Amino acid sequence: MIRIPYLLLLLIVPFFCSAATGTDSSALVKKGFQLAEKQYDLLFNEHKDLSLYPRSADPNGKTSFTSISDWTGGFWPGCLWYVFEYTANDKWRDAALKWTNSLRENQFNTNHHDIGFVMNCSYGNAYRLTGDTTFKAILIQSAKSLLTRFNPKVGAIKSWNSFASWDGVHNYSFPVIIDNMMNLELLFLASKLSGNPVYREVAVRHAETTLKNQYRPDFSSYHVVNYDPETGQVLSRETAQGFSDNSAWARGQAWGLYGFTVMYRETRDPKYLQAAIKMADFYSKHPRLPNDKVPLWDFDVDQPGFVPNWDYRKTDFASVPRDASAAAVTASALLELVGYVQPQQQQAYSQLAQTILESLASEHYSSKVGENGYLLLKHNVGSIPHKGEIDVPIIYADYYYLEALLRWNKLVNESEQKIMREWKAMHAKKAAACADFQKQKFGMFIHWGLYAIPGGIWNGQKIEAMGSPGVAEWIQLVAKIPRSSYENLARQFNPAAFDADEIVRLAKQAGMKYLVVTSKHHDGFAMYDSKVSAFNIVQATPLKRDVIQELYDACLRQGLDFGLYYSHNIDWKDGSDAQYALTKAHNAQLNRKTDAFGANRWDPSPNSFAAYLQEKAIPQVVELLQRYKKLKYIWFDMPGLMTPQQSFRFYKTVYDLNPEVIVSERIGNGMGDYDIPGDNRIPAANERFDKPWEAIGTFNHSWGYKSYDQDWKSIDELRYWLLEICSKGGNYMLNIGPDAQGQLAEQVKQNLSILGDWLKTNGEAIYGSKPWIVQHEGPTAIQITDTEQREKEGFKANFTASDFWFTQKQDALYALAMVAPADGKVSLRSLNQNTARVRSVEVLGGGNVVFQQDQEGLHLQLPKGMSQNTLGYALKIRIEKSI
């Protein structure tokens, strides 16, 4: 199991998966195993001879096979075991068992060192996945057979039997190849199964000898080291399958990295970890590693100073062959190594492994169903010097590709599950704060920034004529304004008449209980005195005032809860392209589209998105939490392509500084404390929310100030929003967009004042209320879906005296009406005798009234003069019980 320290989770695999449109790592794994199931189903059903093991394919794409004596025999059952592990389908277990048992006699094979490959990949996986104890004896005997090749004078396991070297220069007396590191895992397993330390001791001796004699200072490896079996002296260091004796054969580099990672896992000796890190770095930082991270078959092909001793002709190859098998082995090794290294190395190695896997999953490397000998990966190299298996599928490439996918899937699942467990635990501790938030019911949203200066117009064109979205605060994106040009707006921003106390007083008089203001919107401009970025209202404008601090202080003085909006994902000044290009490159390997909405693609900042998060976004959030100690809410927005790890990083940053602050769902990836149904949207009556929720709406059709939009919501429309939302259990946060001077339209002030007067009388039915079993009765039904719908269709409603909205608190039920009947006679069908028994009825602000209740409903006469009330009325109905 790969165990990852909690604090490291935030840095690992920044593209695990996104709830929006980012890379879906599960799709990567699913794609690989779906191909394996289809290909192997064809191969298994077509090939029945248990004495011949799939190995490769001929130039015509027909599967080629090998015998039980070959070193690759265990990979085919190993692949079947991996498919069973992923799918849990018994047919693959049965197939794997059938082919595994065909290798039983190999437990006594002492003719080659690759007994570890053969038996651990087959029987090792069989024991791991089934727990069948009969496999123990076979694995121990296999290790005994391998031990017969150990020479204590050399301190190593002999790889090949003595024979004349492949180039005829000399004889191999005791050759040890780097591949042999892969057989040591069997020895460690045998020690655990038998309790005999000898197997482990031999593995350690072999690794020590290999590390001493087989690696160069840069941690590239020789392929073959030939020893004198009598003295242990090194006779030669050379290659057999690489380009030259002093070159770095790619698959040899992969074998070593994998083997020494296993050595650290089994011994916890730090020298093995350091060796594995250096090998990983040699691969990852090599100047000749291609962009897709699938290496050339040898890193030093055709390079000065590397001279082959075999018949190499460059003209034999249209291009230098790649080796996907080396990439697959490397990816698998890296995905174990990430569990043992430091955060920055984890990030680098997991990114590298992911890129390799996405490359291998692409059409360039992955087979089409029915082709490529029914194997998975194209473009592998066996041995070019031996002119064998060049640019073909090879079974061991499949094996380590599937193993890497399983390790990737496990790493993703474990880290995401851990993140979600941590998030749920923190979220649960905010239950009281969330409950208090849901009682507030009505708040003010303020969008204000440099975008108030153009007011929706740029170079004489209205924003709608230039593109979408048509909300004024998006003018920089829609008009494709360069960052340097947009920054010039700061020199013009001087709202000296802005009065924070007046704004807060207006909100309070309107009956609002909290206020949320944009501390930084998508343009990257901070409306407070940020020490993190000079692009802020104090340092970059003539105003030199911190308006966020002023609003915060005014809220504290006047008793309003205070919240901040912060655009964490999108920052057109410093946020690069919101990781669009990187995400797109990953998604392209999976044939998936990437949504660029909101990303700065016209003039992105030169830094990376990761640097933006590290150097601006997270530090500014820390700054805000440390400065505004009594902050209640933080309203993140537009998560876009953010990964779960990135969203969680923001959430935990907030929690660590103030665990009582609740966070909007637009932090992304399901990690908010409360839900947002959408912009300018009232959810339908049948929608359900597991968390507190807040509907947000504009006063006209823009969040930021739009100079030509005078279509203000009327008092009736505002009351309708409030009644619809509260009767469904939500909060209503109504936005205002001050102009460049910090002023509001008179119609906004007037309607807020009227609404406040109405709430002074009827607020009891709103604040702290919950939904009743009936949300609304009456003929009027209006659907509010988004800003565009409201702007296009307007608000058309003909409220009647038969329309009621219901809320409740304890034993009190409230019925709110937009219109009073002319004759004062009221009937509520929802309150018949079968629904609830009414004890008393009170008109809020008008006193108790006489009522009658029957099978048809509740009937009463409003007090004299109430029918003249143009703002309707509210009834407080005490009931004995609900039925």
Coordinates of C-alpha atoms in Angstrom, one line a residue, residues 826-828 831-833 838 841 849-861:
V826 CA -59.3 34.9 3.0
S827 CA -59.4 31.1 2.4
L828 CA -56.3 28.8 2.5
L831 CA -55.0 24.4 5.9
N832 CA -58.0 22.1 6.0
Q833 CA -58.9 20.0 9.0
V838 CA -55.5 25.6 14.0
V841 CA -54.6 33.2 13.7
V849 CA -58.6 37.5 13.9
V850 CA -61.6 35.1 14.1
F851 CA -61.3 32.1 11.8
Q852 CA -63.2 29.0 10.7
Q853 CA -61.7 25.7 9.6
D854 CA -63.4 22.9 7.7
Q855 CA -62.7 20.3 5.1
E856 CA -62.2 23.0 2.5
G857 CA -59.6 25.0 4.4
L858 CA -59.0 27.9 6.8
H859 CA -61.3 30.9 6.4
L860 CA -61.1 34.3 8.0
Q861 CA -61.8 38.0 7.6

